[in-house]
Tab-separated table of C-alpha atoms and ligand atoms in Angstrom:
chain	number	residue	atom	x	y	z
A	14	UNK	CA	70.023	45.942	-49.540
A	15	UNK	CA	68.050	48.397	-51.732
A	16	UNK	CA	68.524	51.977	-52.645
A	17	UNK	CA	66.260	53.682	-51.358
A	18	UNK	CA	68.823	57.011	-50.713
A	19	UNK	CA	71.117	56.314	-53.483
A	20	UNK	CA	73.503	59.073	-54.579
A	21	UNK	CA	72.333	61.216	-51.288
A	22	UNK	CA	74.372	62.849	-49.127
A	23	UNK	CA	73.389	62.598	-45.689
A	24	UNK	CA	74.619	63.819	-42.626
A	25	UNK	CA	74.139	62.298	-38.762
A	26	UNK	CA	74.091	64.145	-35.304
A	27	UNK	CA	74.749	61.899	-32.306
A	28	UNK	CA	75.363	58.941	-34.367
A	29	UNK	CA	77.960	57.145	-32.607
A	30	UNK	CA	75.119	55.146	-30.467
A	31	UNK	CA	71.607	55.029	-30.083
A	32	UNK	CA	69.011	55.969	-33.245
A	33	UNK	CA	71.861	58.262	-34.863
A	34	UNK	CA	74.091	55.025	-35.340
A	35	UNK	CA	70.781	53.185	-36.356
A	36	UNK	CA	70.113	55.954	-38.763
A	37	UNK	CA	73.370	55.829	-39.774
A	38	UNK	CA	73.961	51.787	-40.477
A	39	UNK	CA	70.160	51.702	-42.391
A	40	UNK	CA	71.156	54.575	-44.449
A	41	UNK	CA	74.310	53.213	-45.861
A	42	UNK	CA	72.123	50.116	-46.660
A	43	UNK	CA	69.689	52.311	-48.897
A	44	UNK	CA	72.700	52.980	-50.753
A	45	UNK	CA	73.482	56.878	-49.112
A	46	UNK	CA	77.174	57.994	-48.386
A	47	UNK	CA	76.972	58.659	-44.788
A	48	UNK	CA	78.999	61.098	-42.702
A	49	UNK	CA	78.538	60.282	-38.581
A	50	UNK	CA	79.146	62.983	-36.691
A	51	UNK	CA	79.436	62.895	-32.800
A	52	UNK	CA	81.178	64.231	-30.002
A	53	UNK	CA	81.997	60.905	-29.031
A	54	UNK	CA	84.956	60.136	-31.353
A	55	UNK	CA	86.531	56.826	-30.585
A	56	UNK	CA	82.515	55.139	-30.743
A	57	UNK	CA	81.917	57.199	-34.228
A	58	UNK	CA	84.945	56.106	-35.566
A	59	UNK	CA	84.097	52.127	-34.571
A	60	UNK	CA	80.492	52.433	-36.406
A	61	UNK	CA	82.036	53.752	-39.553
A	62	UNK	CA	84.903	51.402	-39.787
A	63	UNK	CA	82.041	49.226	-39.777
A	64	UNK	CA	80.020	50.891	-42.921
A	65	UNK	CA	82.941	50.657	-44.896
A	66	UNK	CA	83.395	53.010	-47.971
A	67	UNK	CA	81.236	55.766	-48.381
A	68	UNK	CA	81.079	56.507	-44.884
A	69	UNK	CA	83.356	58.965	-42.672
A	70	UNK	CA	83.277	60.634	-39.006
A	71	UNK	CA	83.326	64.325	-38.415
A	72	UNK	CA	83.955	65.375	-35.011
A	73	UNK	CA	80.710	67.718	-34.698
A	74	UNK	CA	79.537	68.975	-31.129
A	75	UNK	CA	75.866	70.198	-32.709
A	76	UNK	CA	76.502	73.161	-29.715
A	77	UNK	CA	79.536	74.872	-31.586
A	78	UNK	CA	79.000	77.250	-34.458
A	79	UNK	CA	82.718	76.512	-34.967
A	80	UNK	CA	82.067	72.715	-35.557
A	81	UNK	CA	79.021	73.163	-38.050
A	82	UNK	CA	80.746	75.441	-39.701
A	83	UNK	CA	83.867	72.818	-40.002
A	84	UNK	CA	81.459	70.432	-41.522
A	85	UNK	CA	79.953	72.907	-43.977
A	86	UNK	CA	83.648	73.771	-45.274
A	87	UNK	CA	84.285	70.031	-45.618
A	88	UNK	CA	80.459	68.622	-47.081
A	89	UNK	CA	81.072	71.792	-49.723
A	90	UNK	CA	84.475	70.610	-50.585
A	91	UNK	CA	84.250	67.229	-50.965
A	92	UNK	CA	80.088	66.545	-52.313
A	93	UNK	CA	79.326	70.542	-53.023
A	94	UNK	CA	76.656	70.202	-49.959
A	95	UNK	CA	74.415	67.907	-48.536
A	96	UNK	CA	71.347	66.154	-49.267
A	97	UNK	CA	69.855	64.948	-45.611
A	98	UNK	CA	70.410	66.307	-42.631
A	99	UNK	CA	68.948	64.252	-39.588
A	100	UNK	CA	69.376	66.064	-36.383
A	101	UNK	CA	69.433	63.567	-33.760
A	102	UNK	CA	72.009	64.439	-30.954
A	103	UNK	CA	69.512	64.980	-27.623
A	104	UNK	CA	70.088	64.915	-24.328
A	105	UNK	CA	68.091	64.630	-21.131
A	106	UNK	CA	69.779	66.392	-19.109
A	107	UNK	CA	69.649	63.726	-16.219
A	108	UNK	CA	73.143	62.510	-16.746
A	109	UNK	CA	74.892	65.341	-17.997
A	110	UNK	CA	73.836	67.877	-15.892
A	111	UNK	CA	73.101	68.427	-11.964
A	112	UNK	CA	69.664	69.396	-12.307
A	113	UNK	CA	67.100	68.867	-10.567
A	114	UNK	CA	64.511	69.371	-13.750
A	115	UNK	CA	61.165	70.068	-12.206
A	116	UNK	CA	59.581	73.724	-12.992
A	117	UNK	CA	59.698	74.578	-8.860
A	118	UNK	CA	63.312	74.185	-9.177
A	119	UNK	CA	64.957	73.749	-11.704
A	120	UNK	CA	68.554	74.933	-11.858
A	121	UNK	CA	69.282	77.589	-14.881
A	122	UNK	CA	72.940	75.799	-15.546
A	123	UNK	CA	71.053	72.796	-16.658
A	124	UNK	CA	67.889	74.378	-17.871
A	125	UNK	CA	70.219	75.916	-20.667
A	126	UNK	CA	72.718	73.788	-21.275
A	127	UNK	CA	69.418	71.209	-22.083
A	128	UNK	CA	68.307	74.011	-24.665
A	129	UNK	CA	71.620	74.703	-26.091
A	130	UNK	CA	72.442	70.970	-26.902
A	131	UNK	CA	68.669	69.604	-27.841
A	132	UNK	CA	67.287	73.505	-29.181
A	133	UNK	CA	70.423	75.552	-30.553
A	134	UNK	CA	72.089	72.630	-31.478
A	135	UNK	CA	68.779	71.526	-33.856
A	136	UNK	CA	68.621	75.604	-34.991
A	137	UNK	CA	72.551	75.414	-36.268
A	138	UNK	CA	71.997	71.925	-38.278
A	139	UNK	CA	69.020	73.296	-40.060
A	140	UNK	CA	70.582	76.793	-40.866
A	141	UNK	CA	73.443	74.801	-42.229
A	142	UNK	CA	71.805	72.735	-43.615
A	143	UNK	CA	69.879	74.757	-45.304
A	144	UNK	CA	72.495	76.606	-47.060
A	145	UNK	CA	74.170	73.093	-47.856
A	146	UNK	CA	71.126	71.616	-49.578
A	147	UNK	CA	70.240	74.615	-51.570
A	148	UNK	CA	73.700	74.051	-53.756
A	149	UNK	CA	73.053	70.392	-54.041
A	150	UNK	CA	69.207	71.957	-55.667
A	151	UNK	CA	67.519	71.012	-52.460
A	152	UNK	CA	66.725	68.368	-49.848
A	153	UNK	CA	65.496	66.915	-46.593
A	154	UNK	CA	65.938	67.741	-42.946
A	155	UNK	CA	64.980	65.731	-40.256
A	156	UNK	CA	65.038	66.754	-36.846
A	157	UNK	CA	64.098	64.334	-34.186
A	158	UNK	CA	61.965	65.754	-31.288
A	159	UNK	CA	60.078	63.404	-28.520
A	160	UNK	CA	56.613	62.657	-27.292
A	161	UNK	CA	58.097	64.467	-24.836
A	162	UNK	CA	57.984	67.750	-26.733
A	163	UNK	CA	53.710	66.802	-27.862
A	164	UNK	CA	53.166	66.661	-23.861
A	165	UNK	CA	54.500	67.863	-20.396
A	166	UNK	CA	57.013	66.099	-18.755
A	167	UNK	CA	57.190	67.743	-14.484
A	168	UNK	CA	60.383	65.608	-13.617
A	169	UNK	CA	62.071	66.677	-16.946
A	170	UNK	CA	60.934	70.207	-18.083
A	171	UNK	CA	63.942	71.488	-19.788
A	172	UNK	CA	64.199	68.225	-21.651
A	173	UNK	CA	60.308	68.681	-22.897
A	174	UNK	CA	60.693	72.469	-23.091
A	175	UNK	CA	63.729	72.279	-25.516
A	176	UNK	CA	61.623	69.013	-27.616
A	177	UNK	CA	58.632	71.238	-28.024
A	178	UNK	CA	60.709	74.307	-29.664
A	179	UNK	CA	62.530	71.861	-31.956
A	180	UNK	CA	58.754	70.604	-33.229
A	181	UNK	CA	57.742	74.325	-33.687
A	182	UNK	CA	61.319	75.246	-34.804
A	183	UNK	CA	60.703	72.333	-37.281
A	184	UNK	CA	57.554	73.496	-39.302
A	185	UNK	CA	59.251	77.288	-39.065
A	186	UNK	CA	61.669	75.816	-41.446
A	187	UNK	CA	59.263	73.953	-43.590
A	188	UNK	CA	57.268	76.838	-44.163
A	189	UNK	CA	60.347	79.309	-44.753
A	190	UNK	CA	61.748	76.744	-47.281
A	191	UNK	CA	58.373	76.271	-49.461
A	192	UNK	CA	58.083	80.123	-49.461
A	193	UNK	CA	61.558	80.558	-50.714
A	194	UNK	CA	60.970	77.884	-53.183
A	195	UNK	CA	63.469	76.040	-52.179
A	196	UNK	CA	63.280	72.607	-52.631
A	197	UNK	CA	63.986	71.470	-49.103
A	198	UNK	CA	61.186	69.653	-46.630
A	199	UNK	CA	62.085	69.596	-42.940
A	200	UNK	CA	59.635	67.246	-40.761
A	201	UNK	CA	59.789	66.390	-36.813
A	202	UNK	CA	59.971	62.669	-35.675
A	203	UNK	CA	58.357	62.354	-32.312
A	204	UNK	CA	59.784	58.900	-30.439
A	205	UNK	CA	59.249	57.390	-27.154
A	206	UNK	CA	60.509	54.555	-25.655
A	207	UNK	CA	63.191	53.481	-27.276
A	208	UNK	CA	65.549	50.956	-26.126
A	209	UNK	CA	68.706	52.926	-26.339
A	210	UNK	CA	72.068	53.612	-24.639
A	211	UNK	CA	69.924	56.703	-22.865
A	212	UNK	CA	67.231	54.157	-21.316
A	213	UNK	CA	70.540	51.935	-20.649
A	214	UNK	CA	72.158	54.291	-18.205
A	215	UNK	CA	69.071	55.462	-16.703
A	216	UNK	CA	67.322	52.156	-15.736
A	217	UNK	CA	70.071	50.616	-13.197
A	218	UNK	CA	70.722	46.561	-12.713
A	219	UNK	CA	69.322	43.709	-11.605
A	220	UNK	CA	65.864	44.170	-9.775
A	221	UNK	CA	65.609	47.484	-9.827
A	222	UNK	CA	65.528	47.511	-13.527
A	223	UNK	CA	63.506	44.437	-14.245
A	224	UNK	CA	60.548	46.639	-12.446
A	225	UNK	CA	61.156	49.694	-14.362
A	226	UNK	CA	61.099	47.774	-17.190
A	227	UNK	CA	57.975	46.163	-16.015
A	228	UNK	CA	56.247	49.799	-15.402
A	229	UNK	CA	57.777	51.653	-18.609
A	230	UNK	CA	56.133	48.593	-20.518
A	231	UNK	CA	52.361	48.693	-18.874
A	232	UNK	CA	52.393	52.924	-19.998
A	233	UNK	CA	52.835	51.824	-23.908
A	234	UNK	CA	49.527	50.446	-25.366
A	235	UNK	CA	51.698	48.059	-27.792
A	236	UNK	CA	53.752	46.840	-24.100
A	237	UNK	CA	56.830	46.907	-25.046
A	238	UNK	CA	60.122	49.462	-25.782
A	239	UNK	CA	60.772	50.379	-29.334
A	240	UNK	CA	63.966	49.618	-31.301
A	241	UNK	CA	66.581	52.303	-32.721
A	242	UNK	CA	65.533	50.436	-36.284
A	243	UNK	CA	61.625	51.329	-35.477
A	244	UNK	CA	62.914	55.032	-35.363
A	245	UNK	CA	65.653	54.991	-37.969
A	246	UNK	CA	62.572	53.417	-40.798
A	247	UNK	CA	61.021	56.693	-40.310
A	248	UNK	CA	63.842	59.101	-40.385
A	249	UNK	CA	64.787	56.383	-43.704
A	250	UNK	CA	61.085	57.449	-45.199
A	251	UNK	CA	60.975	61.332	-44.478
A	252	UNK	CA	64.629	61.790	-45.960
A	253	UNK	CA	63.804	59.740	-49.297
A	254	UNK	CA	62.099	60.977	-52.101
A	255	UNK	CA	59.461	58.540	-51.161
A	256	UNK	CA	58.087	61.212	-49.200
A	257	UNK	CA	58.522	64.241	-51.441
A	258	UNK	CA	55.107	65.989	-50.768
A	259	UNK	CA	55.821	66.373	-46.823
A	260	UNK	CA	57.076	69.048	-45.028
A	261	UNK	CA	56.158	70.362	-41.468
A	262	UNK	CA	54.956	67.087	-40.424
A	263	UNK	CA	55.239	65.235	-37.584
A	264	UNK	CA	55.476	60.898	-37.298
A	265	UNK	CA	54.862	59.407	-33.636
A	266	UNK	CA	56.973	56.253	-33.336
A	267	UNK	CA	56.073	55.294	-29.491
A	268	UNK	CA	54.385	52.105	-29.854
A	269	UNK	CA	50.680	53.726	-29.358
A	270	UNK	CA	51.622	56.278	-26.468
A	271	UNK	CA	50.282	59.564	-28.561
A	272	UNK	CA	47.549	58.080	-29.336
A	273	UNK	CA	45.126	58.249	-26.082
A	274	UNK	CA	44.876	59.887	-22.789
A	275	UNK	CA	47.078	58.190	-20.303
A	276	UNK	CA	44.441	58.230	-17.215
A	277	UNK	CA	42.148	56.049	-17.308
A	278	UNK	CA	38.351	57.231	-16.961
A	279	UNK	CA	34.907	55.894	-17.477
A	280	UNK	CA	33.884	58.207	-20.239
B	325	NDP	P1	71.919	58.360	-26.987
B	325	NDP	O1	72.335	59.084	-25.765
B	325	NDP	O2	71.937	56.876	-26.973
B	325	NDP	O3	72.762	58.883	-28.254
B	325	NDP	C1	72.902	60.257	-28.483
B	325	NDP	C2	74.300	60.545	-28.983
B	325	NDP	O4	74.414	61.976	-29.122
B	325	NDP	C3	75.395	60.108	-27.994
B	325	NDP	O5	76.494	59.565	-28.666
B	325	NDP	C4	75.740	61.436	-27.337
B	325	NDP	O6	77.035	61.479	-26.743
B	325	NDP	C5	75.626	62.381	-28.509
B	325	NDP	N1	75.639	63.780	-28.084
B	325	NDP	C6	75.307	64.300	-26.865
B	325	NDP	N2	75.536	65.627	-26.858
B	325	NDP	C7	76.010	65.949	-28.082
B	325	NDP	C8	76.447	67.155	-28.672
B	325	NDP	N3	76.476	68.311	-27.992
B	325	NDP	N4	76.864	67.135	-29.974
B	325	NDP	C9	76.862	65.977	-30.667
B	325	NDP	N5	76.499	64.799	-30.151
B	325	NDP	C10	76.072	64.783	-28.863
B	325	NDP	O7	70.438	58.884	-27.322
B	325	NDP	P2	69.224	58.210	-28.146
B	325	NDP	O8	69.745	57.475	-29.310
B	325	NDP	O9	68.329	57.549	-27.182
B	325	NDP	O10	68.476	59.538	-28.608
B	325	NDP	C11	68.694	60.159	-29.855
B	325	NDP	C12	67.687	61.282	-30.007
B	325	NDP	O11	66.368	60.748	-29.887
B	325	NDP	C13	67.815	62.358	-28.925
B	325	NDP	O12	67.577	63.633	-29.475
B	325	NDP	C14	66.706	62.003	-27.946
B	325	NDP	O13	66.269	63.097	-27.212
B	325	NDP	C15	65.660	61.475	-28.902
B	325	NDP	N6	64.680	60.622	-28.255
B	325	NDP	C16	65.035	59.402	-27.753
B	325	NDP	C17	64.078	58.606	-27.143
B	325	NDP	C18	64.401	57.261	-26.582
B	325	NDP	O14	63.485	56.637	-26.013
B	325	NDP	N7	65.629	56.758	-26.695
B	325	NDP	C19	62.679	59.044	-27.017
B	325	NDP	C20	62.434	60.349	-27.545
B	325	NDP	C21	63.396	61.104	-28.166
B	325	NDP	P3	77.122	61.292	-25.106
B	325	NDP	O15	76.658	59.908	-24.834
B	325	NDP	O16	78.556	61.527	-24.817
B	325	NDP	O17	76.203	62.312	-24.502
């Protein structure tokens, strides 16, 4: 254990599972009280009876002005604001909505509900949080994105539609902040890959998803998924002061995929 966030604040979307709860569980260890928020209340509840003091779950559905603004009472109450905010809670839309997700027809129900859980839910945390940080004398936002919002995704466009506005939304809000003075960075991390309960649902059993396996592994250069850890070390890095001169930035964690053109040619 080191302490790496000690004495911050920070505050968790979607961090019952996946990279929130990752986020979460490495953040505690750097010495940060940690308040996981969710809308899944029975799993948030588990992860922080697991962290122990200084941690606490807030039923927070990032969609509902009501909920953030629930948070905000308590944060100001009980630390006088926050001091990290990571914005993680995503969907794909695949699961939780009937879709389909291509741009020939994709079906407006799902095409906005995408955008008002992974786009208006990411506008909300940072215009709370910004008004949170600024009486703690600033701080750091973190919103995660996707390599899916760097690049077009045809069988998911709502998904890569609402990623791309939250990495433009991101360095709106850096800018904004450094012209106000205020002392509050907000950067984009851009994953792919990662081995998550997401992935889980979406890859089926047995055969079927030893071969998407197999194919999702030959498309990343380093040939294998990521961990929620791989993604949670750079959220860990952007919300310390270690990184104190970066704002509007974005960090790829996709084990290579950014990096290249994925057809292959001869020039
Ligand atoms: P998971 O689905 O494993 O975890 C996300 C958590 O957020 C779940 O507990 C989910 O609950 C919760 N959630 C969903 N909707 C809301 C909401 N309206 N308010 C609050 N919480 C909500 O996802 P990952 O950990 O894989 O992904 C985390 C983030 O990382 C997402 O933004 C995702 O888009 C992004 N990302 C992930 C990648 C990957 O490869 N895993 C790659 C690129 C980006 P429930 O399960 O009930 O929906």
């Amino acid at each position: 254990m080191s302490d790496r966030l000690a004495n911050k604040i920070a505050l968790i979307t979607g961090a019952a599972r996946g990279i929130g709860e990752a986020t979460a569980r490495l953040f505690r260890r750097e010495e940060a009280t940690v308040v996981v928020t969710d809308i899944r209340d029975e799993a948030g509840m588990r992860v922080v009876a697991e962290l122990g003091a200084r941690a606490e779950y807030l039923h927070l559905d990032v969609r509902s002005e009501a909920d953030w603004q629930r948070a905000a009472d308590h944060l100001t109450a009980k630390y006088g604001g926050v001091d990290i905010v990571v914005n993680n809670a995503g969907i794909t839309g695949f699961l939780e909505t009937a879709g389909p997700h291509d741009p020939e027809h994709c079906d407006l129900a799902s095409w906005d509900e995408v955008h008002r859980v992974n786009l208006t839910g990411v506008m909300l945390g940072c215009r709370y949080a910004i008004a949170l940080m600024r009486t703690r004398g600033g701080g750091s936002i973190v919103n995660i994105s996707s390599r899916s919002g760097i690049v077009g995704i045809p069988g998911a466009a709502a998904y890569a539609s609402s990623k791309a506005a939250v990495r433009n939304h991101t360095k709106s809000v850096a800018l904004y902040c450094a012209e106000k003075g205020y002392a509050i960075r907000c950067n984009s991390i851009h994953p792919a890959a990662i081995m998550t309960p997401m992935w889980d649902a979406m890859l089926g059993e047995g055969a079927a998803r030893e071969k998407a396996m197999r194919e999702i592994a030959a498309g990343i250069p380093m040939g294998k998924m990521g961990d929620p850890l791989d993604v949670a070390y750079g959220a860990l890095y952007l919300a310390s002061d270690e990184s104190k001169y970066v704002t509007g930035t974005e960090l790829h964690i996709d084990g290579g995929i950014l990096a290249g053109a994925g057809a292959v040619t001869e020039k």
